[in-house]
Coordinates of C-alpha atoms and ligand atoms in Angstrom, one line a residue:
M14 CA 53.5 -39.5 51.7
E15 CA 54.5 -37.1 48.9
L16 CA 51.6 -34.9 47.9
S17 CA 51.4 -33.6 44.3
C18 CA 48.4 -31.1 44.7
C19 CA 48.3 -28.1 46.9
W20 CA 44.9 -28.8 48.5
H21 CA 46.3 -29.1 52.0
K22 CA 48.0 -25.6 51.9
E23 CA 46.3 -22.6 53.5
Q24 CA 47.9 -20.3 50.9
I25 CA 49.8 -20.9 47.7
I26 CA 51.7 -18.8 45.2
A27 CA 50.5 -18.4 41.6
D28 CA 52.8 -20.9 40.0
E29 CA 51.8 -23.7 42.3
C30 CA 48.5 -24.4 40.6
P31 CA 48.3 -24.3 36.8
Y32 CA 44.5 -24.3 36.9
I33 CA 44.1 -20.9 38.5
G34 CA 43.9 -18.0 36.1
G35 CA 45.6 -14.6 36.6
N36 CA 42.3 -12.9 37.6
E37 CA 41.5 -15.5 40.3
Q38 CA 43.8 -14.1 43.0
E39 CA 41.3 -14.9 45.7
L40 CA 41.7 -18.6 45.2
L41 CA 45.4 -18.4 46.0
Y42 CA 44.7 -17.6 49.7
N43 CA 41.2 -18.8 50.3
R44 CA 41.7 -22.5 50.8
K45 CA 38.0 -23.5 51.0
K46 CA 37.1 -21.7 47.8
R47 CA 40.1 -23.1 46.0
F48 CA 39.3 -26.6 47.1
V49 CA 35.7 -26.5 46.0
A50 CA 36.4 -24.6 42.7
R51 CA 39.5 -26.4 41.6
C52 CA 40.9 -29.2 43.6
L53 CA 37.8 -31.5 43.5
E54 CA 38.3 -31.8 39.8
C55 CA 42.1 -31.5 39.8
P56 CA 43.9 -34.6 38.4
R57 CA 46.8 -34.0 41.0
F58 CA 44.3 -34.0 43.8
L59 CA 42.7 -37.2 42.4
S60 CA 46.1 -38.9 42.3
D61 CA 46.9 -37.7 45.9
L62 CA 43.5 -39.3 46.9
K63 CA 44.4 -42.5 45.2
A64 CA 47.7 -42.7 47.1
M65 CA 45.9 -42.0 50.3
R66 CA 43.4 -44.8 49.6
S67 CA 46.2 -47.3 49.1
E68 CA 47.8 -46.3 52.4
S69 CA 44.8 -46.5 54.6
D70 CA 41.2 -47.6 54.2
G71 CA 39.7 -44.8 56.3
L72 CA 37.7 -41.8 55.1
A73 CA 39.9 -41.5 52.0
N74 CA 38.0 -44.6 50.6
L75 CA 34.6 -42.9 51.0
F76 CA 35.7 -39.5 49.7
P77 CA 35.4 -40.4 46.0
Y78 CA 31.6 -41.2 46.5
V79 CA 31.2 -37.8 48.1
I80 CA 33.0 -36.1 45.2
E81 CA 31.0 -38.0 42.7
E82 CA 27.7 -36.9 44.4
F83 CA 29.0 -33.4 44.7
Q84 CA 29.8 -33.2 41.0
A85 CA 26.5 -34.7 39.9
L86 CA 24.7 -32.1 42.1
R87 CA 26.8 -29.4 40.6
V88 CA 25.8 -30.4 37.1
E89 CA 22.1 -30.6 38.2
H90 CA 22.5 -27.2 39.6
H91 CA 23.9 -25.8 36.4
T92 CA 21.0 -27.2 34.4
Q93 CA 18.5 -25.8 36.9
A94 CA 20.2 -22.4 36.8
G95 CA 20.1 -22.5 33.0
L96 CA 16.4 -23.3 33.2
I97 CA 15.7 -20.6 35.6
E98 CA 17.7 -18.2 33.5
S99 CA 15.7 -19.1 30.4
R100 CA 12.4 -18.9 32.3
N101 CA 13.4 -15.6 33.5
R102 CA 14.2 -14.4 30.1
E103 CA 10.9 -15.8 28.9
I104 CA 9.0 -13.9 31.5
K105 CA 10.9 -10.7 30.8
F106 CA 10.2 -11.2 27.1
L107 CA 6.6 -11.9 27.5
H108 CA 6.3 -8.8 29.7
E109 CA 8.0 -6.6 27.2
V110 CA 6.3 -8.1 24.3
S111 CA 2.9 -8.1 25.9
L112 CA 3.3 -4.4 26.4
V113 CA 3.7 -3.8 22.7
L114 CA 1.2 -6.4 21.8
Q115 CA -1.4 -4.8 24.1
T116 CA -0.9 -1.3 22.9
S117 CA -0.3 -1.8 19.2
V118 CA -2.9 -2.4 16.6
D119 CA -0.4 -2.0 13.8
M120 CA 0.2 -5.2 12.0
D121 CA 3.8 -4.4 11.1
E122 CA 4.7 -3.1 14.5
V123 CA 3.4 -6.3 16.1
I124 CA 5.4 -8.4 13.6
A125 CA 8.5 -6.4 14.0
M126 CA 8.2 -7.0 17.8
A127 CA 7.6 -10.7 17.5
L128 CA 10.4 -11.4 15.1
T129 CA 12.8 -9.1 16.9
A130 CA 12.1 -11.1 20.1
V131 CA 12.9 -14.4 18.2
T132 CA 16.1 -13.2 16.6
A133 CA 17.7 -10.7 18.9
G134 CA 20.3 -11.9 21.4
K135 CA 18.3 -10.4 24.1
G136 CA 15.4 -12.4 22.9
F137 CA 15.5 -16.1 22.0
G138 CA 18.7 -15.5 20.0
L139 CA 17.8 -17.6 17.1
N140 CA 19.5 -16.6 13.9
R141 CA 16.5 -16.2 11.6
A142 CA 12.7 -16.1 11.8
I143 CA 10.2 -16.3 9.0
L144 CA 6.6 -15.6 9.4
L145 CA 3.9 -17.0 7.1
L146 CA 0.3 -15.8 7.5
V147 CA -3.0 -17.3 6.5
D148 CA -4.5 -15.4 3.6
K149 CA -8.2 -16.3 3.9
E150 CA -9.1 -14.6 0.6
R151 CA -6.6 -16.5 -1.5
Q152 CA -6.7 -19.6 0.7
N153 CA -3.0 -19.9 1.1
L154 CA -0.3 -19.7 3.7
K155 CA 1.6 -16.7 2.5
G156 CA 5.2 -15.7 3.2
Y157 CA 4.8 -12.4 5.0
F158 CA 8.0 -11.3 6.6
A159 CA 11.4 -12.6 7.5
L160 CA 14.2 -11.4 9.8
G161 CA 17.8 -12.4 9.9
P162 CA 20.4 -13.3 7.3
R163 CA 19.2 -14.7 4.0
R164 CA 22.1 -17.0 3.5
R165 CA 24.7 -18.3 5.8
E166 CA 27.3 -16.0 4.3
E167 CA 25.2 -13.0 5.1
A168 CA 25.6 -13.5 8.8
G169 CA 25.6 -9.7 9.0
P170 CA 25.7 -7.7 12.2
I171 CA 21.9 -7.3 12.1
W172 CA 21.5 -6.8 15.9
R173 CA 25.1 -6.2 16.9
E174 CA 25.0 -2.5 16.3
I175 CA 21.7 -2.1 18.1
E176 CA 22.5 -4.3 20.9
Q177 CA 25.7 -2.4 21.5
R178 CA 23.5 0.6 22.2
D179 CA 21.9 -1.3 24.9
L180 CA 18.3 -0.8 23.9
T181 CA 15.4 -2.7 25.3
L182 CA 13.7 -5.3 23.2
R183 CA 10.9 -2.8 22.7
E184 CA 13.2 -0.1 21.6
M185 CA 15.0 -2.5 19.2
A186 CA 11.7 -3.5 17.7
Q187 CA 10.6 0.1 17.4
N188 CA 14.0 1.0 15.8
F189 CA 13.7 -1.8 13.4
F190 CA 10.0 -1.1 12.5
E191 CA 10.7 2.5 11.8
S192 CA 13.9 2.3 9.8
K193 CA 14.6 -1.2 8.4
M194 CA 11.3 -3.0 7.9
A195 CA 10.7 -1.9 4.3
A196 CA 14.2 -2.8 3.2
E197 CA 14.1 -6.1 4.9
R198 CA 10.8 -7.0 3.3
E199 CA 12.2 -6.3 -0.1
R200 CA 15.3 -8.3 0.7
F201 CA 13.3 -11.4 1.4
D202 CA 10.7 -10.8 -1.2
D203 CA 11.4 -13.7 -3.5
L204 CA 12.0 -16.2 -0.6
L205 CA 8.7 -15.2 0.9
E206 CA 7.0 -15.6 -2.4
L207 CA 8.6 -19.0 -2.8
L208 CA 7.5 -20.2 0.6
S209 CA 3.8 -19.5 0.1
V210 CA 1.7 -22.7 0.0
P211 CA -2.0 -23.2 -0.8
L212 CA -4.0 -24.2 2.3
S213 CA -5.4 -27.1 0.3
S214 CA -1.9 -28.8 0.2
D215 CA -2.7 -30.9 3.3
D216 CA 0.5 -32.9 3.0
H217 CA 2.8 -30.0 2.9
L218 CA 5.0 -29.7 6.0
F219 CA 3.8 -26.2 6.6
V220 CA 0.1 -26.8 6.2
R221 CA 0.3 -30.0 8.1
T222 CA 2.0 -28.4 11.1
L223 CA -0.5 -25.6 11.0
N224 CA -3.5 -27.9 10.9
A225 CA -2.1 -30.2 13.6
Q226 CA -1.8 -27.1 15.8
T227 CA 1.4 -28.5 17.4
S228 CA 4.9 -27.3 16.7
A229 CA 7.5 -29.4 14.8
H230 CA 11.2 -29.7 15.2
I231 CA 12.7 -30.7 11.9
T232 CA 16.3 -32.0 11.8
D233 CA 16.7 -33.1 8.2
L234 CA 14.8 -30.5 6.2
Q235 CA 16.7 -31.2 3.0
N236 CA 15.6 -34.8 3.0
T237 CA 12.0 -34.3 4.3
G238 CA 9.7 -35.4 1.6
N239 CA 6.8 -33.1 2.4
I240 CA 8.4 -29.8 1.5
D241 CA 9.0 -28.7 -2.1
Q242 CA 12.6 -29.2 -3.1
P243 CA 13.2 -25.5 -4.1
Q244 CA 11.7 -24.4 -0.8
A245 CA 14.0 -26.6 1.2
K246 CA 17.0 -25.4 -0.9
A247 CA 16.1 -21.8 -0.5
L248 CA 15.8 -22.1 3.2
G249 CA 19.3 -23.6 3.2
V250 CA 19.2 -25.4 6.6
N251 CA 18.6 -28.8 7.9
E252 CA 17.4 -27.9 11.3
M253 CA 14.4 -25.7 11.8
I254 CA 11.5 -25.3 14.2
L255 CA 7.9 -24.6 13.0
V256 CA 5.5 -23.1 15.5
P257 CA 1.8 -22.7 14.5
L258 CA 0.1 -19.4 15.4
I259 CA -3.4 -20.2 16.6
S260 CA -5.9 -17.9 18.1
K261 CA -9.0 -19.5 19.6
N262 CA -8.7 -22.3 17.2
R263 CA -8.4 -20.0 14.2
R264 CA -5.3 -20.5 12.1
I265 CA -3.3 -17.3 12.0
G266 CA 0.0 -18.4 10.6
L267 CA 3.2 -20.3 11.0
L268 CA 6.5 -19.1 12.6
L269 CA 9.7 -20.7 11.3
A270 CA 13.0 -20.3 13.0
D271 CA 16.5 -21.7 12.6
N272 CA 20.2 -21.1 13.3
I273 CA 21.3 -20.7 9.8
V274 CA 24.5 -18.9 10.7
N275 CA 26.0 -20.5 13.8
H276 CA 24.3 -23.9 13.4
H277 CA 23.7 -24.2 17.1
P278 CA 21.4 -27.1 17.7
I279 CA 17.9 -25.9 18.6
T280 CA 17.0 -27.1 22.1
T281 CA 13.7 -28.4 23.4
E282 CA 13.8 -25.3 25.6
D283 CA 13.9 -23.0 22.6
L284 CA 10.9 -24.9 21.2
H285 CA 8.9 -24.6 24.4
S286 CA 9.7 -21.0 24.9
L287 CA 8.6 -20.2 21.3
E288 CA 5.4 -22.1 21.8
T289 CA 4.5 -20.0 24.9
F290 CA 5.5 -16.9 23.0
A291 CA 3.4 -17.8 20.0
L292 CA 0.2 -17.4 22.0
P293 CA 0.2 -13.6 22.6
V294 CA 1.7 -13.0 19.2
S295 CA -1.2 -14.9 17.6
F296 CA -3.7 -12.8 19.5
A297 CA -2.0 -9.5 18.6
I298 CA -1.7 -10.4 14.9
E299 CA -5.3 -11.3 14.8
R300 CA -6.3 -8.2 16.5
A301 CA -4.2 -6.0 14.2
A302 CA -5.7 -7.8 11.2
L303 CA -9.2 -7.1 12.6
Y304 CA -8.3 -3.6 13.2
E305 CA -7.0 -3.2 9.6
R306 CA -10.2 -4.6 8.3
L307 CA -12.2 -2.3 10.5
Q308 CA -10.2 0.7 9.2
E309 CA -10.9 -0.4 5.6
E310 CA -14.6 -0.8 6.3
L311 CA -14.7 2.6 8.0
K312 CA -13.0 4.2 5.0
K313 CA -15.5 2.6 2.7
L314 CA -18.3 3.9 4.8
T315 CA -16.8 7.3 5.0
D316 CA -16.4 7.3 1.2
A317 CA -19.9 6.1 0.7
N318 CA -21.1 8.8 3.0
R319 CA -19.2 11.4 1.1
R320 CA -20.5 10.2 -2.2
L321 CA -24.0 10.3 -0.9
K322 CA -23.6 13.9 0.2
E323 CA -22.1 14.8 -3.1
Q324 CA -25.0 13.2 -4.9
Q325 CA -27.4 15.0 -2.7
E326 CA -25.7 18.3 -3.5
Q327 CA -25.7 17.4 -7.2
I328 CA -29.4 16.7 -7.1
L329 CA -30.0 20.0 -5.3
R330 CA -27.9 21.7 -7.9
M331 CA -29.8 20.1 -10.7
E332 CA -33.1 21.1 -9.2
K333 CA -31.9 24.7 -9.0
M334 CA -30.6 24.5 -12.6
A335 CA -33.9 23.1 -13.8
L336 CA -35.7 26.0 -12.1
V337 CA -33.3 28.5 -13.6
G338 CA -33.7 26.8 -17.0
K339 CA -37.4 27.0 -16.9
L340 CA -37.3 30.7 -15.9
A341 CA -34.8 31.4 -18.7
S342 CA -36.9 29.6 -21.2
N343 CA -40.0 31.5 -20.2
I344 CA -38.3 34.8 -20.4
A345 CA -36.6 33.9 -23.7
H346 CA -39.9 32.8 -25.3
S347 CA -41.5 36.0 -24.3
I348 CA -38.7 38.1 -25.7
R349 CA -38.3 36.1 -28.9
N350 CA -41.5 37.3 -30.6
P351 CA -41.0 41.1 -30.1
L352 CA -37.4 40.6 -31.1
T353 CA -38.3 38.9 -34.3
I354 CA -40.8 41.8 -35.1
I355 CA -38.2 44.4 -34.3
G356 CA -35.6 42.7 -36.5
G357 CA -38.2 42.2 -39.4
F358 CA -39.3 45.9 -39.3
A359 CA -35.7 47.0 -39.1
R360 CA -34.9 45.0 -42.2
S361 CA -37.9 46.5 -44.1
L362 CA -36.9 49.9 -43.0
L363 CA -33.3 49.4 -44.2
K364 CA -34.5 48.4 -47.6
A365 CA -36.6 51.6 -47.8
T366 CA -33.7 53.8 -46.6
P367 CA -31.1 54.9 -49.1
A368 CA -27.5 54.1 -48.2
E369 CA -26.5 57.7 -48.0
D370 CA -29.3 58.5 -45.5
A371 CA -27.8 59.0 -42.0
K372 CA -30.4 56.7 -40.5
H373 CA -29.1 53.8 -42.6
Q374 CA -26.2 52.9 -40.3
Y375 CA -28.5 53.2 -37.2
I376 CA -30.9 50.7 -38.7
E377 CA -28.0 48.4 -39.6
S378 CA -27.0 48.5 -36.0
I379 CA -30.5 47.7 -34.9
I380 CA -30.4 44.6 -37.2
R381 CA -27.0 43.5 -36.1
E382 CA -27.7 43.8 -32.4
S383 CA -31.1 42.2 -32.6
R384 CA -29.5 39.2 -34.5
K385 CA -27.0 38.9 -31.6
L386 CA -29.8 39.0 -29.2
E387 CA -31.5 36.2 -31.1
E388 CA -28.4 34.2 -30.9
V389 CA -28.1 34.6 -27.2
L390 CA -31.8 33.7 -26.9
E391 CA -31.1 30.5 -28.9
E392 CA -28.3 29.6 -26.5
V393 CA -30.5 30.2 -23.5
L394 CA -33.3 28.2 -25.0
N395 CA -31.0 25.3 -25.8
Y396 CA -29.6 25.6 -22.3
A397 CA -33.2 25.1 -20.9
E398 CA -33.9 22.3 -23.3
S399 CA -30.6 20.5 -22.4
L400 CA -32.3 19.3 -19.3
H401 CA -34.7 17.1 -21.2
P402 CA -33.0 15.3 -24.1
T403 CA -34.6 12.9 -26.6
F404 CA -32.4 10.1 -27.7
D405 CA -32.1 7.9 -30.8
L406 CA -29.5 5.9 -32.7
W407 CA -27.5 8.1 -35.1
D408 CA -24.6 7.9 -37.4
L409 CA -22.0 10.3 -36.1
N410 CA -20.4 10.8 -39.5
Q411 CA -23.7 12.0 -40.8
L412 CA -24.1 14.5 -38.1
V413 CA -20.6 15.8 -38.7
T414 CA -21.2 16.1 -42.4
N415 CA -24.5 17.9 -42.0
V416 CA -23.2 20.4 -39.5
C417 CA -20.0 21.1 -41.5
A418 CA -22.0 21.6 -44.7
A419 CA -23.7 24.6 -43.1
F420 CA -20.4 26.1 -42.2
Q421 CA -18.8 25.9 -45.7
D422 CA -19.6 29.4 -46.7
D423 CA -18.4 31.0 -43.4
F424 CA -15.3 28.9 -43.6
G425 CA -14.7 30.1 -47.1
L426 CA -15.1 33.7 -46.1
S427 CA -12.8 33.3 -43.1
G428 CA -10.1 31.5 -45.1
I429 CA -10.5 28.3 -43.0
D430 CA -9.5 25.0 -44.4
C431 CA -11.8 22.3 -43.0
E432 CA -10.8 18.7 -43.3
L433 CA -13.0 15.7 -42.4
K434 CA -11.4 12.4 -41.5
L435 CA -14.3 10.1 -40.9
A436 CA -13.8 6.5 -40.1
S437 CA -16.0 4.0 -42.0
G438 CA -18.1 1.3 -40.5
L439 CA -18.6 3.2 -37.2
P440 CA -21.3 1.8 -35.0
L441 CA -24.4 4.0 -34.4
V442 CA -24.5 5.9 -31.2
R443 CA -27.4 6.9 -28.9
I444 CA -27.6 10.7 -29.0
D445 CA -30.0 13.6 -29.2
F446 CA -29.2 14.6 -32.8
K447 CA -30.3 18.2 -32.4
K448 CA -28.4 18.8 -29.2
M449 CA -25.4 17.1 -30.4
A450 CA -25.4 19.2 -33.6
Y451 CA -25.8 22.2 -31.5
C452 CA -22.7 21.3 -29.5
L453 CA -20.7 20.7 -32.7
R454 CA -21.9 24.0 -34.1
N455 CA -20.8 25.7 -30.9
M456 CA -17.3 24.2 -31.0
L457 CA -17.0 25.1 -34.7
N458 CA -18.1 28.7 -33.9
N459 CA -15.4 28.8 -31.2
A460 CA -12.8 27.5 -33.7
M461 CA -13.9 30.1 -36.3
E462 CA -13.6 32.8 -33.7
A463 CA -10.2 31.5 -32.8
L464 CA -9.1 31.8 -36.4
P465 CA -10.0 35.3 -37.5
R466 CA -7.3 35.2 -40.1
G467 CA -7.9 31.7 -41.3
G468 CA -6.3 28.4 -40.5
R469 CA -7.1 24.8 -40.4
V470 CA -9.9 22.8 -38.7
T471 CA -9.8 19.1 -38.6
L472 CA -12.7 16.9 -37.7
T473 CA -12.1 13.2 -37.0
T474 CA -14.3 10.3 -36.1
Q475 CA -12.8 7.0 -35.0
R476 CA -13.6 4.0 -32.9
S477 CA -11.5 3.3 -29.7
G478 CA -12.5 0.2 -27.8
D479 CA -16.1 0.5 -26.6
Q480 CA -16.2 4.1 -27.6
V481 CA -16.6 6.3 -30.6
L482 CA -14.6 9.5 -30.5
L483 CA -15.2 12.8 -32.3
T484 CA -12.3 15.2 -32.3
L485 CA -12.3 18.8 -33.5
A486 CA -8.9 20.4 -33.7
D487 CA -7.9 23.9 -34.8
D488 CA -4.5 25.4 -35.2
G489 CA -5.5 28.7 -33.6
P490 CA -3.9 30.5 -30.7
G491 CA -4.8 27.9 -28.1
M492 CA -5.7 28.7 -24.5
S493 CA -3.7 29.6 -21.4
P494 CA -3.8 27.0 -18.7
E495 CA -6.1 29.3 -16.7
T496 CA -8.5 29.7 -19.6
L497 CA -8.5 26.0 -20.2
Q498 CA -9.3 25.4 -16.6
E499 CA -12.3 27.8 -16.7
A500 CA -13.4 27.1 -20.3
T501 CA -16.6 25.2 -19.4
T502 CA -17.6 27.4 -16.5
P503 CA -20.9 29.2 -17.3
F504 CA -20.4 32.9 -18.3
F505 CA -16.6 32.5 -18.5
T506 CA -15.4 34.2 -21.7
T507 CA -12.2 35.9 -22.9
K508 CA -14.1 37.6 -25.7
E509 CA -15.3 41.2 -25.6
K510 CA -18.7 40.2 -26.7
G511 CA -18.8 36.5 -25.7
S512 CA -21.6 35.1 -23.7
G513 CA -19.4 32.5 -22.0
L514 CA -22.3 30.0 -22.3
G515 CA -21.2 27.9 -25.3
L516 CA -18.8 25.4 -23.8
S517 CA -20.6 25.3 -20.5
L518 CA -23.7 24.3 -22.4
C519 CA -21.8 21.8 -24.5
S520 CA -20.4 20.0 -21.6
R521 CA -23.7 20.0 -19.9
I522 CA -25.5 18.6 -22.9
L523 CA -22.8 16.0 -23.5
E524 CA -22.9 14.9 -19.8
G525 CA -26.7 14.4 -20.2
Q526 CA -26.0 12.1 -23.2
G527 CA -23.5 10.0 -21.3
A528 CA -20.7 11.5 -23.4
R529 CA -17.5 13.0 -22.1
L530 CA -15.9 16.2 -23.3
Q531 CA -12.2 16.6 -23.1
I532 CA -10.3 19.7 -24.1
Q533 CA -6.6 19.9 -24.8
S534 CA -5.1 23.2 -25.6
Q535 CA -1.6 24.7 -25.7
E536 CA -0.9 28.3 -26.2
G537 CA 0.4 28.9 -29.7
R538 CA -0.4 25.4 -30.8
G539 CA -4.1 25.1 -31.1
T540 CA -7.0 23.5 -29.4
C541 CA -8.5 20.0 -29.6
F542 CA -12.0 19.0 -28.4
T543 CA -12.6 15.3 -28.0
V544 CA -16.1 13.9 -27.4
S545 CA -16.2 10.3 -26.4
L546 CA -19.5 8.4 -26.8
D547 CA -20.1 4.8 -25.5
V548 CA -21.1 2.3 -28.2
P549 CA -24.6 1.1 -27.0
Ligands
ADP622 P1 -17.6 32.3 -25.6 O1 -17.3 31.7 -26.9 O2 -18.8 33.0 -25.5 O3 -16.4 33.1 -25.0 P2 -17.4 29.6 -24.8 O4 -17.9 29.0 -23.5 O5 -17.8 29.1 -26.1 O6 -17.8 31.1 -24.6 O7 -15.8 29.6 -24.6 C1 -15.2 30.0 -23.4 C2 -13.8 30.5 -23.7 O8 -13.0 29.3 -24.1 C3 -13.7 31.4 -24.8 O9 -13.9 32.7 -24.4 C4 -12.2 31.2 -25.2 O10 -11.3 31.9 -24.4 C5 -12.0 29.8 -24.9 N1 -12.1 29.0 -26.2 C6 -13.1 28.2 -26.6 N2 -12.8 27.6 -27.8 C7 -11.6 27.9 -28.1 C8 -10.7 27.6 -29.2 N3 -11.1 26.8 -30.2 N4 -9.5 28.2 -29.2 C9 -9.1 29.0 -28.2 N5 -9.9 29.4 -27.2 C10 -11.1 28.8 -27.1
MG623 MG1 -18.4 30.2 -27.9

């Protein structure tokens, strides 16, 4: 019998069998291996077998059954090996993933890990993963993060580069989390927005899968009725798996995965693996979310504590100030009378003293200095009084007009041009008229002192939303940034004979009236004070 296959030869040369590749030298001289690996499926061998069967009815007739059985077992073996391989991969995953999941309480890190595992070749190797999370406050299933190409054309080498560097899954996730997460989030922003669904849409594919707590394998997404058309279109695939993330019966979110690039069919194995994988991921996400909330609460508590401490300090300060105020007021009251008497006698003396008398200028000095003392006293008294205001409803325009009228003469002497721009129909404001007038006088005094050679002072009243604003602007020399910073500090002054109490007192009084004092000033440009009062 003429044999066409080389199965019966102990050794062959390369050209004898066309089915042996250049790198399979061993098969050339190892007959047993060659027979099992090649001959059993070789068409030449099968034709030899056929010829042998027609010549005898011995073993050659039974051999085909053996081959058939052998091949079936071989296929079975392959499937099993594949299964073991995928189980192995799964276990390795779960181990690596659980390491991160156990140690991380950072939501983004957990998610980076989970989606890396789904999309990296070393992981489940799906092309794309999208995570939707339940937003309890807004009652919706919100697109949170996605990983993979956006469109088919974008099949970019997302993992290739990293995989070439032979990193572990954990390192890949870390890498991704640290360098790419923000950019990826931005890239998918509109898709994620589009995929959000209200939890009340029971019929929607996403919500339904989540509520059913079992995963779904969709093979004709574009024709599925229960997903919005634009959503299906934006996803751009027909086949997709949806795995609900559930932790102790609480709905955490939904994981979508597909093979948008290579269109490999998604296997039941893939689905089962992802289902197993979804469990620790759900736990970790929930834990991270809880941790986040805990951090927020902690921050609120710390803030509240800090505010409480500040308030306590403020109260303490106010008590001290009240004490100082009382002391100052007592002293001021006891000095005021003797001072008035000194001033009065000095004025009588001056009248009775001829101008050419040498004593004349001394007496003048006494009068001038005692007047200054009286002014300081008034400030001190006002300061003490500022602690106990009496309120009423007043027309701010009237206050401005009254106070300015008293300044007309002084303005005239100093060459200051005073302009009033008063808005009509202003609502009344709740203020202590006397104290507010004092504040305004104080600011006008400062303006006058800032304009020794004349200039312009503009007073404006206007309404702005729920507030009435009073502004006082001068075109004097302005303040340096340092002076501006310190202007309302008690006893801060840049003037040789200043008390440094004016603005400190003003801001204190205004604060007590629920008003706000704002100072804008630029060197060489002038200064503008703005008082804002709430409309009652
Ligand atoms: P005093 O007038 O006694 O110096 P104030 O508290 O009234 O104290 O003012 C503090 C400082 O703020 C002043 O010394 C001055 O440097 C600055 N200042 C206040 N008003 C003006 C203004 N209109 N223009 C320029 N500087 C001003
Ligand atoms: Mg002053």
